[in-house]
Amino acid sequence: MLQDAPAPLADVVVTAARLPPAAGEAAFSVIRLDPDRLERATRLDEALATVPAVSLFRRTSSLAANPTTQGISLRAIAPSGAGRTLVTLDGVPLNDPFGGWVLWSQVPTESLSGLDIVRGAGAGPYGAGALTGVIALRERETTGGVLDLSGGEYGGQRLAAATTLSTGRLALTGTVQRELSDGYVPVRGPRAGAADVPLDLATLSGAIRADIALTDATALSLRASAYEEDRGAGLLGARSSATGQSYAATLSRTPSADRLGWRAQVWRRESDFANTSAAVAADRSGTTPANNQFATPAEGWGANLAVRRTAVDLGGGSMEWELGADARFTEGETQELFRYMAGAFTRDRVAGGRTSVVGAYGEGSWTAGPWLVAGGLRVDGWTNSDGRRLERDRATGLATLDETDPDRSGEVVSARLAVRRELASGLAARAAAYSGFRPATLNELHRPFRVGNDLTEANAGLVPETLQGLETGLSWQGRATTLTGTVFWNRIEDAIVNVTIGTGPGTFPRAGFVPAGGVLRQRQNAGTIDATGLELTAEHRLGERVSLDGALSWTDAEVDGGSAAAQLTGLRPAQAPEWSATAGADWRATDRLTLIGRVRYESARFEDDLNSRTLDAAITADARAEYRVRERVVVYAAADNLFDQDVEVSETGDGIEGFGPPRTLRAGLTLSW
């Protein structure tokens, strides 16, 4: 007997396997970056820098920054090369497993549908690393695509493309980016010498994701990505390179009023990093090799699970809750040559270990009329294990330093609570209290490093730094205007700081010789950092053609070094400006022509922990003109640092200043479909 053929499955809209935003997030300080800012930015970190006090460790963007300084922080409390902010892409951490920094070239802006910047909410689902907040990226899932081609001064060339193809219950998303630059010379003027060379750059990255709709509510996402970059350091003989790949599998079910939602995710990241550094002659006539970090193999892997119930009726209101757990593990080591004498490296070093963080949390929110109350509690256990540092004489093979670090472990409890109330039409007030933590990275625990003539020692005894915070804010949204204001207080305890412990010339235990003009620092848990701040934002639309926006951040941060670093007490953290502000205007001059201008101001900041080197205040302006040739075809011209300002980004112990990029003109073409 013939049987009826099974009915075909109906087509559904395929989306990435992710949970929708939690209702309780509205009670915290969340910034959703305008998609236009992502589309118009060449690099993701530059788009993030349009938000005041959000920046890499130094003022330099990822166009020229060494990977070890590409850690990002929210609020100017105490920037760090490792970063004090957790960065995720659809739930998967992007922070490097060895150093904690983020290789921004691995995520082209065209690959994203949006992002959320969550300031000061370190508990709940975020966990380890979310000390000053979280940057949560969402990868694109809209059918269609975009291609961007551009070229500019200093040999700048860029190609980036992203597309999503969908058929039935399957969608494939692919992205690729290639960028080249001959670079600019950071040390300029009469003090520059033959030692100073351009910061050239070559990057390549790509990713592919498959989304499968298993049912109308359940989806599976499989993702793989890879990146590589090679860049100059601005000094003759000093370069860095980085490679990596990542894999993730996510299974989720969308929650509704009558069913639980959940997400289960596993991920793995592999990275490698090479870096050569050089000692600079006093007259900058040349350099001498100082260190060759020829390999830094590292691995990170983890898993997380979240279960969510929405719209639980409580009679007078509704509740949403989420329970979850996550685990992250890292291992890695640095392999390098050092102590350059008589034309050759005479020592080699292997240093590294393992870390882990395992935690569980509960989150909930309650909504009733104009009230929203949200909060959560989290408990994490951390371990540092298998730490070792072995240094040998290359001629004899004998160990000159052989240290095995004792295993360390501990627990951290963090929490958050927030209340939001609608006061009138469009007007709302909120208040929040929270805590978070960041464990030391393998890089901070085990690897000493050198920049020019400055040396920094590792410290295997570091414990996680923790943050407690309070804030309150007001927001108002009218027909054409949006205003927000936040006042906050944050305290970082056991702050991991590079503390100056010696000056050159001189020979020091473990570190060796520090040349004249150089200093010796060590990473230490140096007391506390207190910060009080104010954040203001404003947006306004003038009709259908003009939009204006502005933002201001003021942060008064001060270190109390305690007995560990009494010399820091009363000083401001390094690389933390007191004031920063941005302003922008978009004018659709005609149906085809759009003009965009942006200005960023930052007050002076200190280069070092002792506040002995000051980087001057800086103000820069960027401009862009877009012309729509036809539907989905746009040509543009842009000028970065339009008025060619000298933006000081570094200063050595002997007063040599390094600067950011000069005025750079570029032009490009964007196709979308």
XYZ file of C-alpha atoms in Angstrom:
673
model
C 0.000 0.000 0.000
C 1.336 3.420 -0.917
C 1.751 5.801 1.987
C 1.200 9.519 1.809
C 4.437 11.471 1.493
C 5.350 13.418 4.656
C 4.314 17.027 4.561
C 7.310 19.326 3.945
C 8.446 21.516 6.807
C 7.306 25.090 6.412
C 9.995 27.722 5.871
C 10.734 29.850 8.899
C 12.758 32.997 9.469
C 16.228 31.736 10.411
C 18.062 33.711 13.123
C 21.207 33.201 15.151
C 20.906 31.014 18.237
C 20.745 33.662 20.949
C 18.410 34.690 23.749
C 16.591 38.023 23.403
C 17.719 40.915 25.635
C 16.715 40.420 29.254
C 13.978 42.739 30.534
C 16.109 43.736 33.531
C 18.871 45.325 31.400
C 16.719 48.452 31.010
C 17.437 49.265 34.661
C 21.203 49.516 34.090
C 23.417 51.876 32.069
C 23.166 50.399 28.584
C 24.258 52.189 25.399
C 23.146 50.779 22.067
C 25.524 52.123 19.474
C 23.901 53.677 16.406
C 24.287 51.186 13.494
C 25.371 54.077 11.256
C 28.456 54.585 13.451
C 29.404 50.954 12.920
C 28.895 51.145 9.155
C 30.977 54.331 8.838
C 33.885 53.209 11.044
C 36.889 51.472 9.538
C 37.658 49.669 12.798
C 35.362 48.572 15.596
C 37.424 50.150 18.387
C 37.180 53.517 16.589
C 33.390 53.203 16.518
C 33.425 52.461 20.253
C 35.629 55.527 20.843
C 32.713 57.757 19.800
C 31.431 57.033 23.329
C 33.363 59.203 25.844
C 35.778 57.409 28.191
C 35.616 54.221 26.095
C 39.078 53.628 24.702
C 41.985 51.282 24.321
C 44.720 51.370 26.959
C 46.471 54.151 25.027
C 45.047 56.816 22.714
C 46.277 54.918 19.650
C 43.597 53.030 17.701
C 44.052 49.457 16.480
C 45.349 50.933 13.217
C 48.706 51.329 14.982
C 48.431 49.870 18.500
C 50.476 46.840 19.484
C 48.120 43.945 20.372
C 49.297 44.100 24.000
C 47.762 47.590 24.337
C 44.448 46.757 22.642
C 42.645 45.962 25.882
C 39.542 48.141 26.224
C 37.993 49.736 29.293
C 34.711 51.521 30.001
C 34.903 54.698 32.059
C 38.250 56.362 32.741
C 38.757 54.666 36.094
C 42.024 52.861 35.347
C 42.693 51.672 31.788
C 44.767 48.523 31.398
C 46.627 46.848 28.546
C 44.754 43.651 29.419
C 41.442 45.536 29.387
C 38.977 45.780 32.262
C 35.962 45.071 30.058
C 34.590 41.759 28.844
C 33.939 41.695 25.081
C 31.619 39.007 23.716
C 30.277 38.046 20.306
C 26.898 36.355 20.710
C 27.988 35.149 24.147
C 31.511 33.957 23.252
C 34.390 35.922 24.876
C 36.687 37.639 22.357
C 39.381 38.521 24.904
C 42.675 36.807 24.097
C 43.234 33.677 26.261
C 46.827 34.683 27.090
C 46.704 38.457 27.411
C 43.068 39.513 27.795
C 43.343 42.103 25.017
C 41.071 42.027 21.945
C 42.396 41.791 18.383
C 39.914 44.239 16.859
C 40.897 43.373 13.291
C 39.169 39.992 13.709
C 35.718 41.667 13.763
C 34.958 43.893 10.745
C 32.203 46.394 11.452
C 30.276 45.094 8.414
C 29.840 41.756 10.206
C 27.734 43.210 13.033
C 24.040 43.996 13.367
C 24.593 45.988 16.555
C 26.165 46.062 20.004
C 25.338 46.935 23.593
C 27.728 48.711 25.958
C 26.767 47.794 29.530
C 28.609 50.039 31.968
C 29.156 49.023 35.572
C 27.139 45.788 35.631
C 29.635 43.038 36.269
C 27.494 40.394 37.951
C 24.778 38.199 36.474
C 25.430 36.398 33.206
C 28.703 38.182 32.424
C 31.100 37.067 35.131
C 34.893 37.075 34.925
C 36.440 40.062 33.177
C 33.384 42.337 33.331
C 35.014 44.650 35.850
C 33.964 48.001 34.352
C 31.285 46.503 32.122
C 30.573 44.485 29.000
C 30.593 45.119 25.269
C 28.164 42.607 23.795
C 28.444 42.294 20.002
C 25.722 40.773 17.832
C 26.694 39.268 14.493
C 24.556 40.057 11.456
C 21.671 37.801 10.458
C 19.766 39.891 7.895
C 19.535 38.356 4.448
C 21.613 40.305 1.943
C 25.089 41.719 2.208
C 27.521 44.602 1.987
C 30.895 45.151 0.304
C 33.225 48.028 1.205
C 36.338 48.989 -0.783
C 38.516 51.932 0.206
C 41.976 53.405 -0.224
C 43.801 56.330 1.263
C 46.997 58.023 2.258
C 49.940 56.194 3.826
C 49.225 53.174 1.631
C 45.864 52.470 3.228
C 43.796 49.783 1.494
C 40.761 47.969 2.825
C 38.302 45.365 1.565
C 35.507 44.086 3.774
C 32.435 42.050 2.922
C 29.631 40.345 4.809
C 26.617 38.464 3.507
C 23.844 36.174 4.696
C 22.191 33.631 2.394
C 19.027 31.844 3.472
C 17.070 28.918 2.118
C 14.364 27.069 3.966
C 15.575 26.371 7.492
C 19.246 27.073 6.798
C 21.116 30.378 6.698
C 24.824 30.889 6.018
C 26.653 34.054 7.056
C 30.158 34.822 5.857
C 32.502 37.763 6.500
C 35.988 38.663 5.299
C 38.297 41.630 5.826
C 41.691 42.548 4.395
C 43.506 45.735 5.390
C 46.940 47.080 4.449
C 48.765 50.231 5.495
C 52.301 51.526 5.029
C 51.760 53.406 8.287
C 52.954 56.666 9.782
C 55.968 57.399 12.005
C 54.905 58.035 15.630
C 58.026 59.966 16.710
C 58.227 63.095 14.575
C 60.166 66.351 14.564
C 63.803 67.161 15.380
C 64.194 64.399 17.997
C 63.281 61.613 15.539
C 66.119 59.509 14.160
C 66.907 56.475 12.063
C 65.429 54.306 14.852
C 61.960 55.671 14.078
C 60.102 53.871 11.287
C 56.445 53.642 10.137
C 53.751 51.608 11.886
C 52.909 49.423 8.891
C 50.014 46.971 9.080
C 48.617 43.917 7.253
C 45.514 42.092 8.521
C 43.275 39.315 7.238
C 40.229 37.840 8.959
C 37.245 35.725 8.033
C 34.316 33.916 9.611
C 31.476 31.621 8.582
C 28.339 30.778 10.553
C 25.578 28.279 9.836
C 22.170 28.826 11.472
C 19.666 25.974 11.411
C 16.053 26.369 12.545
C 15.305 23.005 14.160
C 11.775 24.096 15.105
C 9.924 27.388 15.093
C 11.506 28.217 18.483
C 14.746 26.205 18.546
C 17.886 27.116 16.595
C 21.418 25.768 16.231
C 24.374 27.999 15.292
C 27.804 26.701 14.290
C 30.577 29.262 13.816
C 34.256 29.204 12.852
C 36.613 32.146 12.363
C 40.302 32.932 11.896
C 42.525 36.003 11.798
C 46.115 37.027 11.256
C 47.902 40.330 11.457
C 51.429 41.649 11.124
C 52.451 45.126 12.211
C 55.433 47.350 12.813
C 56.079 48.877 16.229
C 57.453 52.217 15.043
C 61.026 51.251 15.951
C 63.628 49.713 13.681
C 63.699 45.946 14.271
C 60.565 45.890 16.446
C 57.482 44.106 15.069
C 54.560 41.950 16.181
C 52.338 39.331 14.609
C 49.216 37.568 15.830
C 47.167 34.641 14.592
C 44.156 32.829 15.936
C 41.048 30.831 15.276
C 37.860 30.149 17.183
C 34.965 27.714 17.082
C 31.561 27.852 18.750
C 28.349 25.831 18.825
C 25.166 27.301 20.289
C 21.745 25.724 20.758
C 18.872 27.886 21.955
C 15.118 28.008 22.408
C 13.304 31.340 22.451
C 11.353 31.878 25.699
C 7.679 32.811 25.710
C 4.875 33.257 28.203
C 4.123 29.520 28.191
C 7.551 27.913 27.799
C 11.063 28.081 29.156
C 13.779 29.494 26.990
C 17.372 28.367 27.179
C 20.785 28.596 25.569
C 23.619 26.069 25.707
C 26.987 27.050 24.246
C 30.487 25.605 23.927
C 33.465 27.451 22.459
C 37.192 27.221 21.900
C 39.825 29.838 21.002
C 43.418 29.303 19.930
C 45.923 32.127 19.545
C 49.596 32.772 18.958
C 51.575 35.963 19.264
C 55.100 37.027 18.362
C 56.741 40.287 19.334
C 60.244 41.704 18.977
C 61.355 44.693 21.023
C 64.450 46.859 20.818
C 66.595 49.135 22.951
C 66.933 52.629 21.482
C 70.208 54.532 21.221
C 70.298 57.769 23.209
C 70.453 59.836 19.992
C 67.845 57.584 18.286
C 70.354 56.787 15.569
C 69.541 53.098 15.762
C 68.279 50.206 17.864
C 69.672 47.041 19.395
C 67.579 43.855 19.749
C 66.287 43.515 23.307
C 63.804 40.636 23.209
C 62.411 38.156 20.703
C 59.104 36.693 21.851
C 58.932 34.285 18.925
C 55.847 32.318 20.022
C 53.030 32.543 22.571
C 50.767 29.541 21.989
C 47.584 29.785 24.045
C 44.203 28.091 24.223
C 40.930 29.085 25.803
C 37.778 27.033 25.983
C 34.532 27.120 27.851
C 30.839 26.452 28.091
C 27.796 28.283 29.369
C 24.168 27.443 30.024
C 21.242 29.778 30.692
C 17.594 28.971 31.400
C 15.065 31.809 31.258
C 11.374 32.178 32.056
C 9.549 35.320 30.933
C 6.263 37.017 31.760
C 5.486 35.135 34.956
C 2.188 36.647 36.127
C 2.305 37.834 39.746
C -1.084 39.461 39.815
C 0.056 43.041 40.209
C 2.958 42.664 37.835
C 5.146 40.226 35.925
C 8.482 38.613 36.631
C 11.328 37.286 34.504
C 14.066 35.049 35.865
C 17.229 33.407 34.574
C 19.515 30.764 36.036
C 22.859 29.952 34.513
C 26.411 28.715 34.828
C 29.607 29.128 32.856
C 33.163 27.839 32.890
C 36.286 29.245 31.227
C 39.727 27.671 31.042
C 42.984 28.999 29.603
C 46.504 27.708 29.207
C 49.499 29.151 27.427
C 53.127 30.130 27.586
C 55.554 32.660 26.186
C 58.662 31.421 24.399
C 61.336 34.050 23.913
C 64.982 35.015 23.574
C 66.526 37.864 25.586
C 69.783 39.383 26.966
C 71.311 40.478 23.697
C 75.111 40.680 23.966
C 77.949 40.703 21.410
C 75.539 40.387 18.498
C 73.453 37.473 19.794
C 70.761 36.571 22.333
C 72.383 34.756 25.243
C 69.302 33.625 27.230
C 65.964 31.971 26.488
C 62.763 31.926 28.512
C 59.625 29.797 28.754
C 56.930 31.074 31.128
C 53.234 30.318 31.498
C 50.568 28.298 33.238
C 46.843 27.648 33.468
C 43.843 29.549 34.810
C 40.188 28.691 35.272
C 36.978 30.362 36.416
C 33.759 28.438 37.081
C 30.617 30.201 38.238
C 26.849 30.077 38.641
C 24.301 32.864 38.872
C 20.661 33.746 39.303
C 19.022 36.842 37.788
C 15.503 38.215 38.054
C 13.404 41.262 37.230
C 9.948 42.438 38.283
C 7.788 44.892 36.329
C 4.658 46.527 37.699
C 3.214 49.709 36.244
C 5.987 52.337 36.136
C 8.399 50.213 38.211
C 11.193 47.880 37.080
C 13.338 46.121 39.680
C 16.203 43.877 38.548
C 19.037 42.084 40.281
C 21.177 39.014 40.534
C 23.739 37.087 42.541
C 26.788 35.260 41.250
C 29.424 32.963 42.818
C 32.693 32.103 41.058
C 35.708 29.988 41.903
C 39.086 30.777 40.309
C 42.382 28.921 40.100
C 45.901 29.687 38.879
C 47.921 26.521 38.408
C 50.996 24.931 36.806
C 52.816 28.271 36.739
C 56.466 28.097 35.759
C 59.262 30.382 34.577
C 62.423 28.808 33.216
C 65.355 30.864 31.920
C 68.520 29.266 30.542
C 71.937 30.267 29.288
C 71.923 29.439 25.572
C 75.613 28.617 25.465
C 75.637 26.110 28.350
C 71.983 25.085 28.521
C 72.084 25.607 32.294
C 69.167 27.219 34.086
C 69.734 30.761 35.330
C 66.221 30.981 36.791
C 63.883 28.068 37.455
C 60.713 28.969 39.352
C 57.614 26.881 39.949
C 54.733 28.946 41.243
C 52.426 27.534 43.908
C 48.859 26.877 42.781
C 46.407 29.492 44.013
C 42.604 29.521 44.220
C 39.743 31.456 45.719
C 36.097 32.449 45.484
C 34.434 35.699 44.457
C 30.820 36.660 45.190
C 29.343 39.425 43.048
C 25.887 40.913 42.786
C 23.839 43.694 41.268
C 20.546 45.419 42.023
C 18.790 48.195 40.099
C 15.501 50.074 40.191
C 13.940 52.075 37.354
C 10.750 54.139 37.502
C 8.826 56.021 34.839
C 8.167 59.450 36.355
C 6.178 60.958 33.495
C 5.779 60.545 29.781
C 9.294 59.928 28.450
C 10.966 60.711 31.803
C 12.543 57.935 33.898
C 14.868 57.666 36.896
C 17.049 54.740 37.895
C 19.546 53.690 40.560
C 21.894 50.711 40.727
C 24.456 48.997 42.939
C 26.786 46.322 41.615
C 30.065 44.466 41.933
C 32.320 42.580 39.553
C 35.772 41.047 39.237
C 38.625 40.377 36.829
C 41.217 37.638 37.373
C 44.791 38.310 36.271
C 45.682 37.058 32.804
C 48.453 34.585 32.032
C 50.388 37.518 30.587
C 50.189 39.500 33.838
C 50.998 36.467 35.973
C 53.969 35.103 34.101
C 55.432 37.252 31.310
C 57.868 40.159 31.818
C 58.072 42.533 28.852
C 59.990 45.495 27.473
C 58.936 48.638 25.577
C 61.910 50.695 24.436
C 64.088 51.057 27.546
C 61.250 50.427 30.043
C 60.946 46.947 31.618
C 57.913 45.468 33.388
C 58.106 42.326 35.542
C 55.352 39.715 35.900
C 53.864 38.654 39.248
C 52.508 35.129 39.757
C 51.067 36.150 43.131
C 48.354 38.427 41.712
C 44.791 37.917 42.963
C 41.629 39.015 41.110
C 40.795 42.711 41.234
C 37.233 43.515 42.301
C 34.941 46.494 41.807
C 32.009 47.866 43.785
C 29.827 50.622 42.403
C 26.809 52.844 42.937
C 25.108 55.027 40.349
C 21.927 56.924 39.659
C 20.578 58.474 36.506
C 17.788 60.277 34.680
C 16.640 59.890 31.082
C 14.140 61.789 28.988
C 12.925 60.942 25.516
C 10.846 63.445 23.604
C 9.564 63.549 20.049
C 12.911 64.707 18.648
C 15.251 64.841 21.658
C 16.820 62.268 23.989
C 18.769 63.220 27.126
C 20.463 60.977 29.697
C 22.589 61.649 32.740
C 24.397 59.317 35.161
C 26.370 59.974 38.338
C 28.513 57.084 39.573
C 30.980 56.030 42.244
C 33.270 53.035 41.669
C 35.991 51.465 43.784
C 38.516 48.922 42.488
C 40.183 46.855 45.200
C 43.408 44.884 44.694
C 43.855 46.870 41.476
C 46.481 45.352 39.172
C 48.860 48.226 38.415
C 52.303 48.495 36.838
C 54.258 49.916 39.791
C 57.647 51.607 39.313
C 60.236 49.878 41.510
C 63.503 51.082 39.957
C 65.133 53.462 37.487
C 68.048 52.962 35.114
C 70.866 52.653 34.635
C 71.183 49.685 36.952
C 71.000 45.910 37.342
C 68.067 44.439 39.264
C 67.245 40.926 40.519
C 65.350 38.812 37.962
C 64.885 41.769 35.582
C 68.560 42.286 34.762
C 69.982 45.519 33.359
C 67.784 48.607 32.905
C 69.453 51.207 30.636
C 69.663 54.937 31.252
C 66.347 56.681 30.654
C 64.439 53.469 31.413
C 62.456 52.314 34.426
C 61.640 48.972 36.014
C 58.031 48.254 36.913
C 56.206 45.250 38.330
C 52.561 44.278 38.146
C 51.151 44.461 41.656
C 47.816 44.438 43.473
C 48.392 48.051 44.494
C 45.709 49.079 46.968
C 42.482 50.679 45.767
C 41.273 53.100 43.106
C 38.286 55.336 43.874
C 36.457 57.087 41.054
C 33.519 59.479 41.009
C 32.072 60.452 37.677
C 29.381 62.105 35.599
C 28.130 60.965 32.171
C 25.818 63.035 29.955
C 24.445 62.267 26.488
C 22.136 64.211 24.174
C 20.598 63.501 20.770
C 18.371 65.809 18.736
C 16.797 65.655 15.298
C 16.078 68.800 13.271
C 13.391 67.669 10.906
C 14.138 64.742 8.625
C 17.563 65.854 7.426
C 19.721 66.847 10.405
C 20.645 64.888 13.515
C 22.945 66.096 16.305
C 24.498 64.210 19.200
C 26.882 64.946 22.016
C 28.269 63.245 25.093
C 30.425 64.221 28.048
C 32.280 62.171 30.644
C 34.031 63.437 33.775
C 35.882 61.012 36.051
C 37.828 61.926 39.175
C 39.960 58.832 39.898
C 42.555 58.495 42.657
C 44.857 55.694 43.799
C 45.417 54.630 47.397
C 48.506 52.421 47.179
C 48.368 51.350 50.820
C 51.481 49.677 52.168
C 52.159 47.850 48.871
C 52.675 51.016 46.822
C 52.565 54.026 49.139
C 54.270 56.161 46.485
C 51.068 55.993 44.394
C 48.702 57.294 47.075
C 46.915 60.451 45.963
C 47.929 60.056 42.312
C 45.738 59.541 39.265
C 45.824 56.143 37.487
C 48.000 56.038 34.385
C 46.256 56.608 31.026
C 43.029 57.839 32.669
C 41.864 61.276 31.416
C 39.636 63.362 33.671
C 37.458 64.759 30.868
C 36.371 63.382 27.516
C 33.646 64.522 25.153
C 32.331 63.772 21.687
C 29.943 65.587 19.362
C 28.603 64.761 15.932
C 26.298 66.006 13.203
C 24.707 64.213 10.253
C 23.203 66.390 7.529
C 21.351 64.898 4.595
C 21.991 67.878 2.353
C 20.135 66.396 -0.622
C 18.424 63.136 -1.407
C 21.805 61.815 -2.538
C 24.411 63.701 -0.485
C 25.043 63.252 3.258
C 27.686 65.140 5.242
C 28.966 63.852 8.612
C 31.259 65.510 11.120
C 32.543 64.294 14.490
C 34.731 65.916 17.145
C 36.427 64.225 20.126
C 38.106 65.983 23.045
C 40.176 64.426 25.799
C 41.922 66.181 28.653
C 45.514 65.479 29.644
C 46.392 62.048 30.966
C 49.483 60.644 32.643
C 51.693 58.174 30.821
C 52.974 56.518 34.002
C 51.887 55.467 37.486
C 54.028 58.160 39.165
C 52.321 60.942 37.170
C 55.736 62.165 36.049
C 54.993 62.104 32.312
C 52.000 64.078 31.045
C 50.304 63.507 27.699
C 48.751 66.786 26.574
C 45.038 67.321 26.032
C 43.867 66.531 22.507
C 41.005 67.500 20.238
C 40.445 65.949 16.823
C 37.826 66.294 14.114
C 36.774 63.785 11.463
C 34.669 64.500 8.385
C 32.925 62.332 5.824
C 30.833 62.944 2.708
C 28.632 60.223 1.180
C 27.002 60.341 -2.239
C 24.382 57.787 -3.307
C 25.132 57.082 -6.952
C 22.140 54.789 -7.267
C 20.092 52.546 -5.035
C 22.493 50.516 -2.807
C 25.618 52.139 -4.291
C 27.402 54.801 -2.205
C 30.747 56.506 -2.767
C 32.392 58.411 0.057
C 35.379 60.551 0.982
C 36.653 60.934 4.530
C 39.275 62.868 6.449
C 40.486 61.566 9.803
C 42.153 64.152 12.087
C 40.957 66.805 9.645
C 43.022 69.652 11.117
C 46.206 67.569 11.426
C 46.535 67.864 15.202
C 49.539 66.351 16.997
C 47.930 63.929 19.452
C 50.481 62.782 22.023
C 50.063 59.049 22.703
C 53.307 58.163 24.510
C 56.335 59.637 26.256
C 59.511 57.809 27.218
C 61.518 58.325 30.394
C 63.910 60.636 28.550
C 61.080 62.793 27.168
C 60.677 61.406 23.633
C 57.076 61.924 22.524
C 55.121 59.623 20.238
C 52.088 60.875 18.314
C 48.934 59.467 16.788
C 48.144 59.514 13.074
C 48.367 62.803 11.154
C 45.557 63.940 8.870
C 44.613 61.004 6.655
C 42.418 61.242 3.566
C 40.636 58.215 2.150
C 37.875 57.392 -0.309
C 35.758 54.336 -0.913
C 32.770 52.583 -2.380
C 30.026 50.667 -0.561
C 27.715 48.195 -2.303
C 24.782 46.572 -0.536
C 22.226 44.007 -1.631
